[in-house]
């Protein structure tokens, strides 16, 4: 799964680079459009493989590698969709004991990711 997520990051990076190249006029819009279309098709293929491994079909839609887009994507998910994404990525979540009366302490959260 880690390799597939790496591919998603690389593909999203390639798409972002092509869009930047159009803005800076390194390539024309039609050339970049063809590259973006090919990258998006590859993203769908990788997404299907990732979905088959994780049972979280919407995970491949995540714009991994683009923090702003990822935040927006996450905010638009429903609670069940968020649960599916978390279940697909995390094998174990432990919250260690805290100090009495203290508010949430993120250093107590230990996450074991799926591989």
mmCIF file of N, CA and C in Angstrom:
data_model
loop_
_atom_site.group_PDB
_atom_site.id
_atom_site.type_symbol
_atom_site.label_atom_id
_atom_site.label_comp_id
_atom_site.label_asym_id
_atom_site.label_seq_id
_atom_site.Cartn_x
_atom_site.Cartn_y
_atom_site.Cartn_z
ATOM 1 N N UNK A 1 0.822 -1.181 0.000
ATOM 2 C CA UNK A 1 0.000 0.000 0.000
ATOM 3 C C UNK A 1 0.876 1.258 0.000
ATOM 4 N N UNK A 2 1.999 1.220 0.697
ATOM 5 C CA UNK A 2 2.884 2.377 0.752
ATOM 6 C C UNK A 2 3.385 2.750 -0.638
ATOM 7 N N UNK A 3 3.712 1.747 -1.440
ATOM 8 C CA UNK A 3 4.188 2.008 -2.799
ATOM 9 C C UNK A 3 3.100 2.669 -3.637
ATOM 10 N N UNK A 4 1.862 2.205 -3.480
ATOM 11 C CA UNK A 4 0.758 2.801 -4.233
ATOM 12 C C UNK A 4 0.518 4.243 -3.805
ATOM 13 N N UNK A 5 0.577 4.505 -2.504
ATOM 14 C CA UNK A 5 0.413 5.881 -2.033
ATOM 15 C C UNK A 5 1.540 6.759 -2.562
ATOM 16 N N UNK A 6 2.733 6.201 -2.656
ATOM 17 C CA UNK A 6 3.854 6.935 -3.247
ATOM 18 C C UNK A 6 3.597 7.276 -4.701
ATOM 19 N N UNK A 7 2.983 6.345 -5.426
ATOM 20 C CA UNK A 7 2.631 6.610 -6.820
ATOM 21 C C UNK A 7 1.594 7.723 -6.914
ATOM 22 N N UNK A 8 0.619 7.711 -6.007
ATOM 23 C CA UNK A 8 -0.407 8.758 -5.999
ATOM 24 C C UNK A 8 0.244 10.120 -5.774
ATOM 25 N N UNK A 9 1.162 10.192 -4.822
ATOM 26 C CA UNK A 9 1.870 11.453 -4.548
ATOM 27 C C UNK A 9 2.635 11.906 -5.788
ATOM 28 N N UNK A 10 3.342 10.978 -6.429
ATOM 29 C CA UNK A 10 4.131 11.317 -7.614
ATOM 30 C C UNK A 10 3.238 11.796 -8.756
ATOM 31 N N UNK A 11 2.125 11.127 -8.974
ATOM 32 C CA UNK A 11 1.213 11.511 -10.057
ATOM 33 C C UNK A 11 0.605 12.879 -9.775
ATOM 34 N N UNK A 12 0.161 13.097 -8.541
ATOM 35 C CA UNK A 12 -0.393 14.408 -8.199
ATOM 36 C C UNK A 12 0.660 15.501 -8.347
ATOM 37 N N UNK A 13 1.904 15.183 -8.012
ATOM 38 C CA UNK A 13 2.991 16.139 -8.206
ATOM 39 C C UNK A 13 3.211 16.454 -9.671
ATOM 40 N N UNK A 14 3.121 15.428 -10.506
ATOM 41 C CA UNK A 14 3.279 15.614 -11.946
ATOM 42 C C UNK A 14 2.173 16.516 -12.495
ATOM 43 N N UNK A 15 0.947 16.287 -12.035
ATOM 44 C CA UNK A 15 -0.180 17.122 -12.471
ATOM 45 C C UNK A 15 0.042 18.573 -12.042
ATOM 46 N N UNK A 16 0.462 18.774 -10.800
ATOM 47 C CA UNK A 16 0.730 20.136 -10.309
ATOM 48 C C UNK A 16 1.846 20.793 -11.121
ATOM 49 N N UNK A 17 2.889 20.031 -11.453
ATOM 50 C CA UNK A 17 3.989 20.575 -12.255
ATOM 51 C C UNK A 17 3.508 20.999 -13.637
ATOM 52 N N UNK A 18 2.664 20.186 -14.245
ATOM 53 C CA UNK A 18 2.140 20.532 -15.567
ATOM 54 C C UNK A 18 1.303 21.807 -15.506
ATOM 55 N N UNK A 19 0.506 21.940 -14.463
ATOM 56 C CA UNK A 19 -0.302 23.164 -14.318
ATOM 57 C C UNK A 19 0.597 24.383 -14.112
ATOM 58 N N UNK A 20 1.661 24.207 -13.338
ATOM 59 C CA UNK A 20 2.625 25.302 -13.151
ATOM 60 C C UNK A 20 3.312 25.649 -14.469
ATOM 61 N N UNK A 21 3.643 24.625 -15.256
ATOM 62 C CA UNK A 21 4.292 24.857 -16.545
ATOM 63 C C UNK A 21 3.405 25.657 -17.486
ATOM 64 N N UNK A 22 2.101 25.439 -17.420
ATOM 65 C CA UNK A 22 1.179 26.222 -18.248
ATOM 66 C C UNK A 22 1.175 27.671 -17.766
ATOM 67 N N UNK A 23 1.111 27.850 -16.441
ATOM 68 C CA UNK A 23 1.098 29.219 -15.891
ATOM 69 C C UNK A 23 2.372 29.986 -16.247
ATOM 70 N N UNK A 24 3.493 29.294 -16.248
ATOM 71 C CA UNK A 24 4.768 29.951 -16.559
ATOM 72 C C UNK A 24 5.107 29.870 -18.047
ATOM 73 N N UNK A 25 4.206 29.330 -18.816
ATOM 74 C CA UNK A 25 4.322 29.244 -20.280
ATOM 75 C C UNK A 25 5.516 28.413 -20.759
ATOM 76 N N UNK A 26 5.837 27.391 -19.982
ATOM 77 C CA UNK A 26 6.878 26.454 -20.408
ATOM 78 C C UNK A 26 6.310 25.525 -21.477
ATOM 79 N N UNK A 27 5.051 25.143 -21.303
ATOM 80 C CA UNK A 27 4.346 24.316 -22.294
ATOM 81 C C UNK A 27 2.991 24.956 -22.571
ATOM 82 N N UNK A 28 2.425 24.582 -23.693
ATOM 83 C CA UNK A 28 1.106 25.082 -24.047
ATOM 84 C C UNK A 28 0.009 24.327 -23.309
ATOM 85 N N UNK A 29 -1.164 24.928 -23.298
ATOM 86 C CA UNK A 29 -2.298 24.337 -22.588
ATOM 87 C C UNK A 29 -2.694 22.987 -23.175
ATOM 88 N N UNK A 30 -2.630 22.850 -24.501
ATOM 89 C CA UNK A 30 -3.039 21.575 -25.105
ATOM 90 C C UNK A 30 -2.047 20.464 -24.765
ATOM 91 N N UNK A 31 -0.753 20.799 -24.771
ATOM 92 C CA UNK A 31 0.250 19.792 -24.409
ATOM 93 C C UNK A 31 0.100 19.381 -22.951
ATOM 94 N N UNK A 32 -0.053 20.375 -22.085
ATOM 95 C CA UNK A 32 -0.228 20.076 -20.664
ATOM 96 C C UNK A 32 -1.519 19.312 -20.440
ATOM 97 N N UNK A 33 -2.559 19.681 -21.174
ATOM 98 C CA UNK A 33 -3.844 18.992 -21.039
ATOM 99 C C UNK A 33 -3.724 17.516 -21.354
ATOM 100 N N UNK A 34 -2.968 17.192 -22.390
ATOM 101 C CA UNK A 34 -2.761 15.782 -22.744
ATOM 102 C C UNK A 34 -1.996 15.065 -21.636
ATOM 103 N N UNK A 35 -0.985 15.728 -21.094
ATOM 104 C CA UNK A 35 -0.218 15.132 -20.001
ATOM 105 C C UNK A 35 -1.050 14.951 -18.748
ATOM 106 N N UNK A 36 -1.877 15.951 -18.446
ATOM 107 C CA UNK A 36 -2.741 15.874 -17.266
ATOM 108 C C UNK A 36 -3.760 14.759 -17.429
ATOM 109 N N UNK A 37 -4.330 14.644 -18.622
ATOM 110 C CA UNK A 37 -5.303 13.577 -18.879
ATOM 111 C C UNK A 37 -4.658 12.205 -18.690
ATOM 112 N N UNK A 38 -3.458 12.026 -19.215
ATOM 113 C CA UNK A 38 -2.755 10.747 -19.055
ATOM 114 C C UNK A 38 -2.454 10.477 -17.579
ATOM 115 N N UNK A 39 -2.035 11.511 -16.861
ATOM 116 C CA UNK A 39 -1.733 11.345 -15.434
ATOM 117 C C UNK A 39 -2.994 11.009 -14.650
ATOM 118 N N UNK A 40 -4.106 11.649 -14.991
ATOM 119 C CA UNK A 40 -5.363 11.362 -14.291
ATOM 120 C C UNK A 40 -5.833 9.936 -14.557
ATOM 121 N N UNK A 41 -5.621 9.446 -15.780
ATOM 122 C CA UNK A 41 -5.970 8.055 -16.087
ATOM 123 C C UNK A 41 -5.113 7.098 -15.260
ATOM 124 N N UNK A 42 -3.832 7.405 -15.150
ATOM 125 C CA UNK A 42 -2.936 6.588 -14.333
ATOM 126 C C UNK A 42 -3.353 6.655 -12.868
ATOM 127 N N UNK A 43 -3.769 7.835 -12.421
ATOM 128 C CA UNK A 43 -4.236 8.011 -11.048
ATOM 129 C C UNK A 43 -5.458 7.133 -10.780
ATOM 130 N N UNK A 44 -6.356 7.043 -11.740
ATOM 131 C CA UNK A 44 -7.525 6.168 -11.589
ATOM 132 C C UNK A 44 -7.106 4.704 -11.481
ATOM 133 N N UNK A 45 -6.151 4.298 -12.303
ATOM 134 C CA UNK A 45 -5.669 2.915 -12.262
ATOM 135 C C UNK A 45 -5.041 2.593 -10.908
ATOM 136 N N UNK A 46 -4.173 3.476 -10.443
ATOM 137 C CA UNK A 46 -3.539 3.274 -9.136
ATOM 138 C C UNK A 46 -4.603 3.318 -8.044
ATOM 139 N N UNK A 47 -5.565 4.218 -8.199
ATOM 140 C CA UNK A 47 -6.647 4.330 -7.224
ATOM 141 C C UNK A 47 -7.463 3.061 -7.110
ATOM 142 N N UNK A 48 -7.722 2.415 -8.231
ATOM 143 C CA UNK A 48 -8.471 1.150 -8.197
ATOM 144 C C UNK A 48 -7.684 0.073 -7.449
ATOM 145 N N UNK A 49 -6.381 0.037 -7.687
ATOM 146 C CA UNK A 49 -5.537 -0.928 -6.971
ATOM 147 C C UNK A 49 -5.545 -0.635 -5.476
ATOM 148 N N UNK A 50 -5.436 0.632 -5.129
ATOM 149 C CA UNK A 50 -5.448 1.040 -3.726
ATOM 150 C C UNK A 50 -6.787 0.734 -3.088
ATOM 151 N N UNK A 51 -7.841 0.988 -3.826
ATOM 152 C CA UNK A 51 -9.191 0.715 -3.331
ATOM 153 C C UNK A 51 -9.391 -0.771 -3.073
ATOM 154 N N UNK A 52 -8.855 -1.608 -3.953
ATOM 155 C CA UNK A 52 -8.987 -3.057 -3.779
ATOM 156 C C UNK A 52 -8.259 -3.531 -2.522
ATOM 157 N N UNK A 53 -7.174 -2.866 -2.185
ATOM 158 C CA UNK A 53 -6.408 -3.241 -0.991
ATOM 159 C C UNK A 53 -7.039 -2.740 0.300
ATOM 160 N N UNK A 54 -7.708 -1.593 0.236
ATOM 161 C CA UNK A 54 -8.130 -0.922 1.464
ATOM 162 C C UNK A 54 -9.623 -0.952 1.723
ATOM 163 N N UNK A 55 -10.422 -1.312 0.755
ATOM 164 C CA UNK A 55 -11.876 -1.227 0.874
ATOM 165 C C UNK A 55 -12.338 0.207 1.134
ATOM 166 N N UNK A 56 -11.567 1.175 0.731
ATOM 167 C CA UNK A 56 -11.951 2.583 0.851
ATOM 168 C C UNK A 56 -11.905 3.201 -0.542
ATOM 169 N N UNK A 57 -12.974 3.011 -1.336
ATOM 170 C CA UNK A 57 -12.939 3.428 -2.729
ATOM 171 C C UNK A 57 -12.673 4.911 -2.937
ATOM 172 N N UNK A 58 -13.012 5.758 -1.984
ATOM 173 C CA UNK A 58 -12.802 7.180 -2.196
ATOM 174 C C UNK A 58 -11.385 7.619 -1.875
ATOM 175 N N UNK A 59 -10.564 6.725 -1.344
ATOM 176 C CA UNK A 59 -9.207 7.089 -0.957
ATOM 177 C C UNK A 59 -8.375 7.535 -2.151
ATOM 178 N N UNK A 60 -8.574 6.937 -3.310
ATOM 179 C CA UNK A 60 -7.757 7.313 -4.452
ATOM 180 C C UNK A 60 -8.091 8.698 -4.975
ATOM 181 N N UNK A 61 -9.195 9.271 -4.536
ATOM 182 C CA UNK A 61 -9.528 10.639 -4.919
ATOM 183 C C UNK A 61 -8.768 11.666 -4.096
ATOM 184 N N UNK A 62 -8.123 11.227 -3.040
ATOM 185 C CA UNK A 62 -7.423 12.159 -2.150
ATOM 186 C C UNK A 62 -6.255 12.808 -2.885
ATOM 187 N N UNK A 63 -6.191 14.131 -2.861
ATOM 188 C CA UNK A 63 -5.082 14.822 -3.532
ATOM 189 C C UNK A 63 -3.819 14.796 -2.674
ATOM 190 N N UNK A 64 -3.246 13.626 -2.522
ATOM 191 C CA UNK A 64 -2.060 13.446 -1.686
ATOM 192 C C UNK A 64 -0.905 14.243 -2.283
ATOM 193 N N UNK A 65 -0.204 14.960 -1.436
ATOM 194 C CA UNK A 65 0.900 15.784 -1.902
ATOM 195 C C UNK A 65 0.535 17.247 -2.051
ATOM 196 N N UNK A 66 -0.743 17.575 -1.951
ATOM 197 C CA UNK A 66 -1.219 18.957 -2.049
ATOM 198 C C UNK A 66 -1.990 19.261 -0.772
ATOM 199 N N UNK A 67 -1.329 19.872 0.203
ATOM 200 C CA UNK A 67 -1.916 20.044 1.534
ATOM 201 C C UNK A 67 -3.224 20.825 1.505
ATOM 202 N N UNK A 68 -3.277 21.890 0.749
ATOM 203 C CA UNK A 68 -4.488 22.705 0.688
ATOM 204 C C UNK A 68 -5.650 21.916 0.091
ATOM 205 N N UNK A 69 -5.386 21.235 -1.014
ATOM 206 C CA UNK A 69 -6.434 20.437 -1.659
ATOM 207 C C UNK A 69 -6.851 19.265 -0.779
ATOM 208 N N UNK A 70 -5.892 18.675 -0.065
ATOM 209 C CA UNK A 70 -6.208 17.559 0.821
ATOM 210 C C UNK A 70 -7.107 18.021 1.965
ATOM 211 N N UNK A 71 -6.823 19.193 2.512
ATOM 212 C CA UNK A 71 -7.660 19.743 3.581
ATOM 213 C C UNK A 71 -9.078 19.972 3.084
ATOM 214 N N UNK A 72 -9.206 20.553 1.908
ATOM 215 C CA UNK A 72 -10.529 20.792 1.326
ATOM 216 C C UNK A 72 -11.250 19.474 1.074
ATOM 217 N N UNK A 73 -10.532 18.495 0.530
ATOM 218 C CA UNK A 73 -11.113 17.176 0.254
ATOM 219 C C UNK A 73 -11.627 16.562 1.545
ATOM 220 N N UNK A 74 -10.808 16.600 2.608
ATOM 221 C CA UNK A 74 -11.181 16.011 3.898
ATOM 222 C C UNK A 74 -12.426 16.689 4.460
ATOM 223 N N UNK A 75 -12.489 18.010 4.387
ATOM 224 C CA UNK A 75 -13.612 18.760 4.939
ATOM 225 C C UNK A 75 -14.926 18.434 4.242
ATOM 226 N N UNK A 76 -14.856 17.993 2.996
ATOM 227 C CA UNK A 76 -16.075 17.664 2.252
ATOM 228 C C UNK A 76 -16.526 16.214 2.434
ATOM 229 N N UNK A 77 -15.739 15.409 3.139
ATOM 230 C CA UNK A 77 -16.136 14.019 3.382
ATOM 231 C C UNK A 77 -17.183 13.954 4.487
ATOM 232 N N UNK A 78 -18.056 12.976 4.378
ATOM 233 C CA UNK A 78 -19.012 12.723 5.454
ATOM 234 C C UNK A 78 -18.295 11.970 6.574
ATOM 235 N N UNK A 79 -18.931 11.866 7.720
ATOM 236 C CA UNK A 79 -18.322 11.136 8.843
ATOM 237 C C UNK A 79 -18.049 9.676 8.469
ATOM 238 N N UNK A 80 -19.003 8.958 7.841
ATOM 239 C CA UNK A 80 -18.698 7.570 7.450
ATOM 240 C C UNK A 80 -17.539 7.480 6.446
ATOM 241 N N UNK A 81 -17.439 8.451 5.529
ATOM 242 C CA UNK A 81 -16.333 8.439 4.567
ATOM 243 C C UNK A 81 -14.999 8.676 5.277
ATOM 244 N N UNK A 82 -14.995 9.591 6.238
ATOM 245 C CA UNK A 82 -13.772 9.836 7.007
ATOM 246 C C UNK A 82 -13.363 8.576 7.775
ATOM 247 N N UNK A 83 -14.345 7.906 8.344
ATOM 248 C CA UNK A 83 -14.067 6.668 9.085
ATOM 249 C C UNK A 83 -13.454 5.633 8.147
ATOM 250 N N UNK A 84 -13.991 5.512 6.931
ATOM 251 C CA UNK A 84 -13.451 4.553 5.962
ATOM 252 C C UNK A 84 -11.993 4.869 5.618
ATOM 253 N N UNK A 85 -11.695 6.150 5.428
ATOM 254 C CA UNK A 85 -10.323 6.548 5.101
ATOM 255 C C UNK A 85 -9.388 6.218 6.257
ATOM 256 N N UNK A 86 -9.795 6.570 7.466
ATOM 257 C CA UNK A 86 -8.957 6.299 8.640
ATOM 258 C C UNK A 86 -8.759 4.800 8.826
ATOM 259 N N UNK A 87 -9.830 4.034 8.654
ATOM 260 C CA UNK A 87 -9.741 2.577 8.786
ATOM 261 C C UNK A 87 -8.796 1.992 7.741
ATOM 262 N N UNK A 88 -8.806 2.556 6.544
ATOM 263 C CA UNK A 88 -7.942 2.051 5.479
ATOM 264 C C UNK A 88 -6.470 2.334 5.748
ATOM 265 N N UNK A 89 -6.174 3.438 6.404
ATOM 266 C CA UNK A 89 -4.785 3.848 6.583
ATOM 267 C C UNK A 89 -4.164 3.451 7.912
ATOM 268 N N UNK A 90 -4.996 3.304 8.928
ATOM 269 C CA UNK A 90 -4.470 3.087 10.272
ATOM 270 C C UNK A 90 -4.793 1.683 10.756
ATOM 271 N N UNK A 91 -3.764 0.988 11.194
ATOM 272 C CA UNK A 91 -3.966 -0.355 11.731
ATOM 273 C C UNK A 91 -4.349 -0.289 13.200
ATOM 274 N N UNK A 92 -3.714 0.637 13.937
ATOM 275 C CA UNK A 92 -3.969 0.716 15.372
ATOM 276 C C UNK A 92 -3.829 2.160 15.837
ATOM 277 N N UNK A 93 -4.737 2.573 16.705
ATOM 278 C CA UNK A 93 -4.700 3.909 17.293
ATOM 279 C C UNK A 93 -4.756 3.761 18.802
ATOM 280 N N UNK A 94 -3.720 4.244 19.479
ATOM 281 C CA UNK A 94 -3.677 4.169 20.943
ATOM 282 C C UNK A 94 -3.606 5.576 21.504
ATOM 283 N N UNK A 95 -4.388 5.820 22.534
ATOM 284 C CA UNK A 95 -4.302 7.079 23.259
ATOM 285 C C UNK A 95 -3.803 6.734 24.654
ATOM 286 N N UNK A 96 -2.619 7.182 24.953
ATOM 287 C CA UNK A 96 -1.961 6.867 26.215
ATOM 288 C C UNK A 96 -2.570 7.677 27.359
ATOM 289 N N UNK A 97 -2.403 7.206 28.594
ATOM 290 C CA UNK A 97 -2.959 7.936 29.742
ATOM 291 C C UNK A 97 -2.403 9.356 29.818
ATOM 292 N N UNK A 98 -3.245 10.257 30.261
ATOM 293 C CA UNK A 98 -2.829 11.651 30.383
ATOM 294 C C UNK A 98 -2.865 12.117 31.821
ATOM 295 N N UNK A 99 -2.507 13.354 32.010
ATOM 296 C CA UNK A 99 -2.543 13.939 33.341
ATOM 297 C C UNK A 99 -3.967 14.354 33.661
ATOM 298 N N UNK A 100 -4.366 14.122 34.856
ATOM 299 C CA UNK A 100 -5.725 14.409 35.300
ATOM 300 C C UNK A 100 -6.052 15.896 35.102
ATOM 301 N N UNK A 101 -7.223 16.125 34.529
ATOM 302 C CA UNK A 101 -7.701 17.480 34.333
ATOM 303 C C UNK A 101 -7.108 18.201 33.129
ATOM 304 N N UNK A 102 -6.221 17.561 32.437
ATOM 305 C CA UNK A 102 -5.585 18.195 31.284
ATOM 306 C C UNK A 102 -6.435 18.001 30.037
ATOM 307 N N UNK A 103 -6.451 18.980 29.188
ATOM 308 C CA UNK A 103 -7.171 18.874 27.923
ATOM 309 C C UNK A 103 -6.432 17.910 26.991
ATOM 310 N N UNK A 104 -6.945 17.749 25.810
ATOM 311 C CA UNK A 104 -6.360 16.826 24.847
ATOM 312 C C UNK A 104 -4.879 17.136 24.620
ATOM 313 N N UNK A 105 -4.075 16.101 24.666
ATOM 314 C CA UNK A 105 -2.638 16.222 24.454
ATOM 315 C C UNK A 105 -2.252 15.329 23.275
ATOM 316 N N UNK A 106 -1.958 15.908 22.117
ATOM 317 C CA UNK A 106 -1.670 15.096 20.932
ATOM 318 C C UNK A 106 -0.432 14.219 21.065
ATOM 319 N N UNK A 107 0.444 14.515 22.011
ATOM 320 C CA UNK A 107 1.633 13.668 22.179
ATOM 321 C C UNK A 107 1.282 12.312 22.766
ATOM 322 N N UNK A 108 0.053 12.174 23.291
ATOM 323 C CA UNK A 108 -0.378 10.890 23.851
ATOM 324 C C UNK A 108 -0.928 9.954 22.777
ATOM 325 N N UNK A 109 -1.138 10.455 21.581
ATOM 326 C CA UNK A 109 -1.725 9.658 20.503
ATOM 327 C C UNK A 109 -0.612 8.920 19.761
ATOM 328 N N UNK A 110 -0.746 7.612 19.674
ATOM 329 C CA UNK A 110 0.228 6.777 18.963
ATOM 330 C C UNK A 110 -0.499 6.062 17.823
ATOM 331 N N UNK A 111 -0.043 6.304 16.606
ATOM 332 C CA UNK A 111 -0.690 5.738 15.422
ATOM 333 C C UNK A 111 0.241 4.710 14.790
ATOM 334 N N UNK A 112 -0.312 3.535 14.489
ATOM 335 C CA UNK A 112 0.405 2.514 13.731
ATOM 336 C C UNK A 112 -0.274 2.433 12.368
ATOM 337 N N UNK A 113 0.455 2.816 11.318
ATOM 338 C CA UNK A 113 -0.119 2.845 9.977
ATOM 339 C C UNK A 113 -0.049 1.469 9.327
ATOM 340 N N UNK A 114 -0.970 1.232 8.415
ATOM 341 C CA UNK A 114 -0.930 0.003 7.615
ATOM 342 C C UNK A 114 0.213 0.106 6.621
ATOM 343 N N UNK A 115 0.745 -1.035 6.234
ATOM 344 C CA UNK A 115 1.838 -1.044 5.247
ATOM 345 C C UNK A 115 1.346 -1.581 3.940
#
